[in-house]
Coordinates of C-alpha atoms and ligand atoms in Angstrom, one line a residue:
X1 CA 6.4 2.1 39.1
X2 CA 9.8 3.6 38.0
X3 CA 9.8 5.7 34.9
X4 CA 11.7 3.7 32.4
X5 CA 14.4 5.9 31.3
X6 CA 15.7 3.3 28.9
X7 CA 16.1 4.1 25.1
X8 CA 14.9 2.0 22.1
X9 CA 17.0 1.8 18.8
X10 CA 14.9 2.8 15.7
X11 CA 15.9 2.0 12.0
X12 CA 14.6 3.5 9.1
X13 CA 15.4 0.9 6.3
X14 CA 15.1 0.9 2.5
X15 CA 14.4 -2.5 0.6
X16 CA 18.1 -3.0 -0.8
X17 CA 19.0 -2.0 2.5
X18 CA 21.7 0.9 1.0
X19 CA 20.0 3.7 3.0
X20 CA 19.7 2.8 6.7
X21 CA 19.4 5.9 9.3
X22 CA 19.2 4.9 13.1
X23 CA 17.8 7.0 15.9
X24 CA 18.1 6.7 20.0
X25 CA 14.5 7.1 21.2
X26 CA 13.6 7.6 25.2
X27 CA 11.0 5.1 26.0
X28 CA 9.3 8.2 27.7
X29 CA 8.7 9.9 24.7
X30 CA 6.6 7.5 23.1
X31 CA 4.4 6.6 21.3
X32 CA 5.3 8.1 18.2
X33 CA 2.6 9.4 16.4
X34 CA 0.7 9.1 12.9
X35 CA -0.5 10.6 10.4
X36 CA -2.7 8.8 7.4
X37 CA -3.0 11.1 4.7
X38 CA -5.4 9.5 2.2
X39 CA -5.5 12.0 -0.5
X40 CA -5.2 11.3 -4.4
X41 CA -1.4 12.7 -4.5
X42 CA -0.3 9.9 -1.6
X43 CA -2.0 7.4 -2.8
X44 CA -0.5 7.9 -6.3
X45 CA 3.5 8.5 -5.2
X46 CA 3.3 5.3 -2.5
X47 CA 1.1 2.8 -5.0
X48 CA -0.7 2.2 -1.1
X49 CA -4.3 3.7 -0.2
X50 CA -2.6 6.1 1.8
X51 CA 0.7 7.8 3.3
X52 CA 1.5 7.4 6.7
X53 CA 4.6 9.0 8.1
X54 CA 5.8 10.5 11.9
X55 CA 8.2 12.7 13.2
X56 CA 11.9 11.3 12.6
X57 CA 13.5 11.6 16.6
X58 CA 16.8 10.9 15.1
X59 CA 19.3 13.7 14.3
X60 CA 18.6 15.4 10.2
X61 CA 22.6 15.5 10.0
X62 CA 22.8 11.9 8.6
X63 CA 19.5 12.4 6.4
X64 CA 21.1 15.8 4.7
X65 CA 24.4 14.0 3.6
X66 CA 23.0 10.6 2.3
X67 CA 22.4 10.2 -1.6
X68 CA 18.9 9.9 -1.3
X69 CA 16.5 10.5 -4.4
X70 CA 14.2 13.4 -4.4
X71 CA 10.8 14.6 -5.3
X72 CA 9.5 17.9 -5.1
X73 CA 6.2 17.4 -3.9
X74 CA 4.7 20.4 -3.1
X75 CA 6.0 23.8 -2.7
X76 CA 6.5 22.9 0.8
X77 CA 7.1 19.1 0.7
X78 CA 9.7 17.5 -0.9
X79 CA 9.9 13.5 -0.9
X80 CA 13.4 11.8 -0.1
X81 CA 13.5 8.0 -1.7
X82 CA 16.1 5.3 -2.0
X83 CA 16.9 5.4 -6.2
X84 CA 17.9 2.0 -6.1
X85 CA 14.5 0.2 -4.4
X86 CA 12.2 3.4 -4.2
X87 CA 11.9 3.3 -1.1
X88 CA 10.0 6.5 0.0
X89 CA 12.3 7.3 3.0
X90 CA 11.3 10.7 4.5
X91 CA 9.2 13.6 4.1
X92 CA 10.9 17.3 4.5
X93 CA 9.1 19.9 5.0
X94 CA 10.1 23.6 4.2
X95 CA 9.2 26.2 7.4
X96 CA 9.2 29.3 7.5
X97 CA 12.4 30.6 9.2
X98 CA 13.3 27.3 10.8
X99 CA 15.2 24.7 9.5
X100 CA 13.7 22.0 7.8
X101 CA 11.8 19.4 9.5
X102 CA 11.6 15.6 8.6
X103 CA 8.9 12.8 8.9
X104 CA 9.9 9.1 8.2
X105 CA 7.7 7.2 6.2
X106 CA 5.9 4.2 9.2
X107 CA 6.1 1.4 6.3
X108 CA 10.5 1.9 6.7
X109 CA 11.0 1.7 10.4
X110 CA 12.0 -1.3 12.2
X111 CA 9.5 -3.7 13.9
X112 CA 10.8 -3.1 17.0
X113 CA 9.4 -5.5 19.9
X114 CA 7.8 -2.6 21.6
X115 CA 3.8 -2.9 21.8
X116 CA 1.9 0.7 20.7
X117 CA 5.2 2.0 19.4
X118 CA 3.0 3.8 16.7
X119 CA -0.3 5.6 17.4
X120 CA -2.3 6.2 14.5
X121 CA -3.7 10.3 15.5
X122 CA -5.4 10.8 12.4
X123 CA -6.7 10.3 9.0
X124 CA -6.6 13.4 6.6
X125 CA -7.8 14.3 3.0
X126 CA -10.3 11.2 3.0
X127 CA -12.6 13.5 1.1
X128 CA -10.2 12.7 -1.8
X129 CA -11.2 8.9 -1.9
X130 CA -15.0 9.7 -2.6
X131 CA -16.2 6.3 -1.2
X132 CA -13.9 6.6 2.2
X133 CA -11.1 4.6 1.1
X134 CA -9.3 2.5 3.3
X135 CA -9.9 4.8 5.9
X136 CA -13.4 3.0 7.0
X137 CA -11.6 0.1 7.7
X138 CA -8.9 2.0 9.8
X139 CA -11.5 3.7 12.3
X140 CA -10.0 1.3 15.9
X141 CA -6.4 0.8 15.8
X142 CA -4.7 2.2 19.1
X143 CA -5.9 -1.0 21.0
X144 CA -9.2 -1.8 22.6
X145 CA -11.4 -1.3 19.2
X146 CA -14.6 -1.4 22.0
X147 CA -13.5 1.2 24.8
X148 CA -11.9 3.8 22.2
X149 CA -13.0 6.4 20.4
X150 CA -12.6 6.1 16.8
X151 CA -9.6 8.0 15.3
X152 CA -10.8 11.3 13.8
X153 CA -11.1 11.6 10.2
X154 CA -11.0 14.9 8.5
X155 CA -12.3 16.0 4.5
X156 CA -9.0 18.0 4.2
X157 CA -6.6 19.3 6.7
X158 CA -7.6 19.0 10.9
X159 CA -7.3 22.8 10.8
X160 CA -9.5 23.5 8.1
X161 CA -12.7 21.0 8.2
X162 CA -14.7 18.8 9.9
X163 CA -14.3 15.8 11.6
X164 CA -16.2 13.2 9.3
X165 CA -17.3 9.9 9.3
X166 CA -16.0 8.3 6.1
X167 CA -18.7 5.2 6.2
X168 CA -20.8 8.4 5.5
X169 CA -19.3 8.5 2.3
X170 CA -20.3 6.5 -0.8
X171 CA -18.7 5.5 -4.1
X172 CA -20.1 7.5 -7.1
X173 CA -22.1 5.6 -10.0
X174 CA -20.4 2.6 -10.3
X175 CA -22.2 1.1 -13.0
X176 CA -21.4 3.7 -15.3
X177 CA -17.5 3.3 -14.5
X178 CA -15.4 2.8 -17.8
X179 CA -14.0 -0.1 -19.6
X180 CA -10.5 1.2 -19.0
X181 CA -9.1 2.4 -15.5
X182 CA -6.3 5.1 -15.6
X183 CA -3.3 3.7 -13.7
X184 CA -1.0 6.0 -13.1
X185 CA 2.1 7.7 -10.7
X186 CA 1.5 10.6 -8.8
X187 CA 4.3 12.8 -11.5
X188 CA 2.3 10.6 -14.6
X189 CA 5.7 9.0 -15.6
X190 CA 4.1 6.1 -15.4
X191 CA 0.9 6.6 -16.9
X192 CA -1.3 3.1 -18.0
X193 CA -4.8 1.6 -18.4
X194 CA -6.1 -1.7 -16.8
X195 CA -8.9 -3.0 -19.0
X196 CA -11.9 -4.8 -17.3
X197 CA -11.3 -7.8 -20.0
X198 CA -14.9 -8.8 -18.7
X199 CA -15.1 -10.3 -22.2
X200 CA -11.9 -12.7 -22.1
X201 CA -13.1 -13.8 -18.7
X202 CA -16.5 -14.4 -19.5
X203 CA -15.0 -16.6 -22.4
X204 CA -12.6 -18.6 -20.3
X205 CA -14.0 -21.9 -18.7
X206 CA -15.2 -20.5 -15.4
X207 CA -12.7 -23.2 -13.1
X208 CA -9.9 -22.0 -15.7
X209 CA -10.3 -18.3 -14.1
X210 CA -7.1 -16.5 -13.1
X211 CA -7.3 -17.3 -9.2
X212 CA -7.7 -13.9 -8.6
X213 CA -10.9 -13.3 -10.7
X214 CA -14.1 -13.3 -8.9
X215 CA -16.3 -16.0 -10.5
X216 CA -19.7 -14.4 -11.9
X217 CA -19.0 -10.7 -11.9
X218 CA -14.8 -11.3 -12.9
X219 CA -14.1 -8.5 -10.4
X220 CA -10.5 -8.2 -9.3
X221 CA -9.2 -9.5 -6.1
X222 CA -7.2 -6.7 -3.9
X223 CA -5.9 -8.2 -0.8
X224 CA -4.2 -6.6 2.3
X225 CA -0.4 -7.4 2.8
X226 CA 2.0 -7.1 5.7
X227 CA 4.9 -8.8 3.7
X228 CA 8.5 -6.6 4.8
X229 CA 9.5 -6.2 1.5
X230 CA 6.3 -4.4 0.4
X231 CA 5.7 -2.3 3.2
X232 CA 9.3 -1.1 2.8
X233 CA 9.0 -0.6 -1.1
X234 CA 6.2 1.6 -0.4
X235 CA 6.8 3.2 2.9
X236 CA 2.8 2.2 4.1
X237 CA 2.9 -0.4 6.6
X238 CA -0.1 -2.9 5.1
X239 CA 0.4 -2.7 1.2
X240 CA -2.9 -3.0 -0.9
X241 CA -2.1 -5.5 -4.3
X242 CA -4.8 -6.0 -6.8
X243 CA -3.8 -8.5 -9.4
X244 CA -3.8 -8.4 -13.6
X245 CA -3.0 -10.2 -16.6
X246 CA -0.6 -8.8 -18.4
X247 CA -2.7 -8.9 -21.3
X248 CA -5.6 -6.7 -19.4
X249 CA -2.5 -3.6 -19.1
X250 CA -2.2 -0.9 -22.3
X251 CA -0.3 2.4 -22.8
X252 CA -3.3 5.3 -22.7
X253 CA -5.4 4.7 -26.0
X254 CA -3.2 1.5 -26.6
X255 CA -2.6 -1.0 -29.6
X256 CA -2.3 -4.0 -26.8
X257 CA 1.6 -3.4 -27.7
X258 CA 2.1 -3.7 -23.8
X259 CA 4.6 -6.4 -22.6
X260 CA 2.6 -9.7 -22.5
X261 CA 4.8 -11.6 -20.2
X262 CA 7.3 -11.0 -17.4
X263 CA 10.3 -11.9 -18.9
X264 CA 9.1 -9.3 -21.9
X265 CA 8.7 -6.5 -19.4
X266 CA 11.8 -7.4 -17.7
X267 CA 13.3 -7.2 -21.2
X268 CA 11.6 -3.7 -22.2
X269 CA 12.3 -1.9 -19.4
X270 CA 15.8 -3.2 -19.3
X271 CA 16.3 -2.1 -23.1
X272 CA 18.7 0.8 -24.2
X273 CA 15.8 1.1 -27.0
X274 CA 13.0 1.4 -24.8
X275 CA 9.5 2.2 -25.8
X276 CA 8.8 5.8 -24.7
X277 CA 5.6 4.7 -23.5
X278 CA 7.2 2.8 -20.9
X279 CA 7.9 6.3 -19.3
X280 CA 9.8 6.3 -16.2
X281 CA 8.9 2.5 -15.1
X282 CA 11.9 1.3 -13.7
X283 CA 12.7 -2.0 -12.1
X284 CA 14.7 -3.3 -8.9
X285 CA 15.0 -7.1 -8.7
X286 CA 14.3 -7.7 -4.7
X287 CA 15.2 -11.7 -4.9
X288 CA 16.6 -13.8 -8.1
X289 CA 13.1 -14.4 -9.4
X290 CA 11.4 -11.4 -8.3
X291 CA 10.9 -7.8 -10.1
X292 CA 9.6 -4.5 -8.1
X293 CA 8.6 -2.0 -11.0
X294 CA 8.5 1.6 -10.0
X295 CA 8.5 5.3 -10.8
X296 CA 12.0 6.4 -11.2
X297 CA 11.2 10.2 -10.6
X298 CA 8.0 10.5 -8.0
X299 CA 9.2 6.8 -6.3
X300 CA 5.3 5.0 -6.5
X301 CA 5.0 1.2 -6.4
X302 CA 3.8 0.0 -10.2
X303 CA 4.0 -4.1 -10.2
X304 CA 5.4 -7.0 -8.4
X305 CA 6.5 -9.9 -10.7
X306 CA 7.5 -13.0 -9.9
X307 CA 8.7 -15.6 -12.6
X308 CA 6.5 -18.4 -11.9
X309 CA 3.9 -16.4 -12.7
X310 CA 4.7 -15.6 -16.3
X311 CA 1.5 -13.7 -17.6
X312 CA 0.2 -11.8 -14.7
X313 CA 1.6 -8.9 -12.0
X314 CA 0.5 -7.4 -9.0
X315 CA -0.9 -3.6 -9.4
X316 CA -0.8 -1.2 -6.7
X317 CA -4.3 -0.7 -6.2
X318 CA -3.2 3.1 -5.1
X319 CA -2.7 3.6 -8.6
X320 CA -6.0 2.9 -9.8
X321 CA -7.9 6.0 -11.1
X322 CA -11.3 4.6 -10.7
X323 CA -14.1 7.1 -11.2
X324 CA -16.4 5.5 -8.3
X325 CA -13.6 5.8 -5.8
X326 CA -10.7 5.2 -4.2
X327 CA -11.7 1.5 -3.6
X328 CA -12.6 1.2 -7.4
X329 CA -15.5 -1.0 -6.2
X330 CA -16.6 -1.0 -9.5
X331 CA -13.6 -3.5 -10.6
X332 CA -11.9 -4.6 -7.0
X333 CA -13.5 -6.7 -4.5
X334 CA -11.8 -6.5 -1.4
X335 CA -10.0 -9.3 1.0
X336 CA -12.2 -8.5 4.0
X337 CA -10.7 -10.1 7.3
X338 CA -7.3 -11.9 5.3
X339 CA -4.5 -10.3 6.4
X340 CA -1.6 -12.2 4.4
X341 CA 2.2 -12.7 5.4
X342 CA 1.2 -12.1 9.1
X343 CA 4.2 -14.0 9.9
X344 CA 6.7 -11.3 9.3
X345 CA 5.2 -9.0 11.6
X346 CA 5.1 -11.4 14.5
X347 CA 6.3 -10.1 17.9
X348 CA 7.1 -6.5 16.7
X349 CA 5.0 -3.6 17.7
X350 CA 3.4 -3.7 14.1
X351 CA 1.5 -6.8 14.8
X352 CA -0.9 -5.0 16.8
X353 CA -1.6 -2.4 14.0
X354 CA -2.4 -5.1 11.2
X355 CA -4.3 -7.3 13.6
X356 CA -6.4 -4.6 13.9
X357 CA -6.9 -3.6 10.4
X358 CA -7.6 -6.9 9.8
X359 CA -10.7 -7.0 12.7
X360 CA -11.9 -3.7 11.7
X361 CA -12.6 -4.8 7.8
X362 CA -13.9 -7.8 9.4
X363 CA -16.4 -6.2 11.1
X364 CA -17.4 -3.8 8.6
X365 CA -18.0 -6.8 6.5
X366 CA -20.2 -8.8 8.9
X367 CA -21.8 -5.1 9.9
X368 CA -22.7 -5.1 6.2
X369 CA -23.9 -8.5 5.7
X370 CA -21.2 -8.6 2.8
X371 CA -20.4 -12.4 2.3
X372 CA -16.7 -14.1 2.7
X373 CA -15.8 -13.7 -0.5
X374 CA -14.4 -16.9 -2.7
X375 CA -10.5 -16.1 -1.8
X376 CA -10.5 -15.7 1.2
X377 CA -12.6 -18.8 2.1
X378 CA -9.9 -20.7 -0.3
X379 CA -6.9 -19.4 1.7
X380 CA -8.6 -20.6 4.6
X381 CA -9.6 -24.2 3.2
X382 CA -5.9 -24.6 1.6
X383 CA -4.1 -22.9 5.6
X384 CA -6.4 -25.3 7.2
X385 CA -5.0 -28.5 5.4
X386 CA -1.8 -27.6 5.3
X387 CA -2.1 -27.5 9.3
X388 CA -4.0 -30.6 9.3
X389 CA -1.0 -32.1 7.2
X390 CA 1.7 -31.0 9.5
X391 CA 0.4 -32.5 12.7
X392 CA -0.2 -35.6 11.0
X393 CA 3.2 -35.1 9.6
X394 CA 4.4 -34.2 13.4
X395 CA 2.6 -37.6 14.8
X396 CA 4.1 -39.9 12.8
Ligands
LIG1 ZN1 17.2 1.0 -1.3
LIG2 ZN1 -1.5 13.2 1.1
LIG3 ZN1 6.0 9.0 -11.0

């Protein structure tokens, strides 16, 4: 077979769509590959369970002159972010007598028709999650999840430790996790608590609960999402939502002075007299009914809003400081096997990747004899008749 000397156009695009950077890549040189850094800074600047970024191929010339935001990350590391959507964009790294080096964020790059465009190499800092994170449901996605070895997983940095299996690791005393969670950015602009509100929920009538409150324990959905817009707000390529009442989210050691509503927040954060409290929450309206809050300084996902649903948000579950672990367990139940907004990955070369994230939390939930939880059963039951209702629809 001829070597296909072709190239394929890659985009890396913010939300708004102000910052757009475009590089010629030889189909020889891929795939481009991965990194998934699950440690507690990445998962509070994205608002996602992890960061995932590769090498840019496209020229740094058009990345050094555009107005991008930026965050000094680490000596070495400093973040570049649209200001306008937050965006995280690239990562530029500082070496030592050679020019800088960049690494685009996966969750920004077009979905190019090109099947194992991205291969994931590794996951890194998963010590960070205590309980393994999203990493153990990440373990088989470079293809055929029986034939291939699982991706390695390392405490820290490859260079410096082990290889690890993070099913190995386990959350840490989750009954004796507090009332209030710390939510918070990784630069603590934004700095909140989500209360359990196990008491307002245990008082509701139980076919009255918030459709994302787990009847009997009032656990917290968190679901896995491959919508466009999310993945480009927060650079990682499946976005992680939990879901709150407004009502359940306080400033640190609160009065419950926290906006109640959506159009309140909208109002607050809009305000010339804001409350300090309110920190560096910003906002970025993605459609006419539709709020993206964010940090203005460090660029993390905070809430989606959405007007017809007045008294609730969705929470970056990355922002969740739970003592137990990275997957709060404790207050979040997880989405096994639903994979939502599917559709707008169809036919791109990230369909593969979130098919498989979806079949590898499947199996760790039938491995684990962990029942379909009540959502995800719903979603099915509600899918199944709207199917049902179209072909009749199509028949007649
Ligand atoms: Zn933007
Ligand atoms: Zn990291
Ligand atoms: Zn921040």
């Amino acid at each position: 077979m001829a070597t296909d000397t072709s190239d394929i156009e890659l985009t890396a695009q913010c939300l708004c769509k102000a910052q757009t950077f475009t590089a010629q890549v030889p189909r020889a040189s891929l795939p481009l590959t991965a990194t998934f850094c699950h440690c507690t800074s990445c998962r509070h600047l994205t608002g996602g369970m992890h960061s995932t970024s590769v090498a840019w191929p496209g020229a740094a010339d058009a990345i050094v002159e555009a107005p991008l935001a930026e965050y000094v990350f680490s000596p070495r590391l400093t973040l570049l972010f649209c200001g306008t959507c937050s965006s995280p964009m690239f990562w530029r790294s500082r070496l030592e007598a050679r020019a800088d080096a960049y690494e685009a964020f996966t969750g920004v790059l077009s979905n190019n028709p090109v099947p194992g465009l991205i291969q994931v190499k590794d996951h890194i800092f998963v010590n960070d999650t205590l309980d393994g994170g999203v990493a153990v449901w990440q373990r088989h996605l470079n293809g055929d999840d029986a034939k291939d070895a699982p991706i390695p997983c390392y405490s820290d940095w490859p260079h410096k430790s082990e290889e690890l299996d993070p099913a190995t690791l386990s959350a840490k005393d989750p009954e004796t996790t507090p009332d209030d969670i710390a939510v918070h950015c990784r630069c603590k602009g934004v700095s909140l608590v989500l209360r359990r509100g196990a008491a307002d929920f245990a008082a509701m009538d139980p076919a009255k609960l918030p459709f994302f409150v787990e009847p009997g324990t009032h656990k917290l959905l968190a679901g896995f999402d491959a919508c466009n817009s999310c993945r480009k707000m927060s650079g990682v390529d499946v976005f992680n939502w939990t879901f709150a009442l407004l009502q359940h989210i306080d400033y640190p050691g609160g009065d419950g002075s926290f906006p109640r509503t959506t159009p309140a927040l909208k109002t607050a954060v809009s305000s010339l007299n804001r409350d300090p409290r309110l920190g560096t929450l910003a906002m970025y309206a993605s459609s006419a009914d539709v709020q993206r809050y964010f940090c203005s300084r460090c660029s993390a996902s905070v809430f989606y809003a959405v007007d017809s649903r007045p008294d609730m948000v969705d929470l970056a579950a990355g922002l969740l400081d739970s003592p137990d672990g990275a997957r709060a367990e404790s207050i979040l139940v997880w989405a096994l096997g639903l994979m939502v907004w599917m559709d707008d990955v169809k036919g791109g070369w990230r369909e593969e990747l979130l098919d498989a994230v979806n079949r590898n939390s499947e199996a760790w939930r039938v491995d684990r004899g962990i029942p379909r939880n009540w959502a995800v059963i719903a979603r099915e039951e509600r899918d199944a008749k709207a199917k049902a209702k179209a072909k009749a629809g199509a028949k007649s």
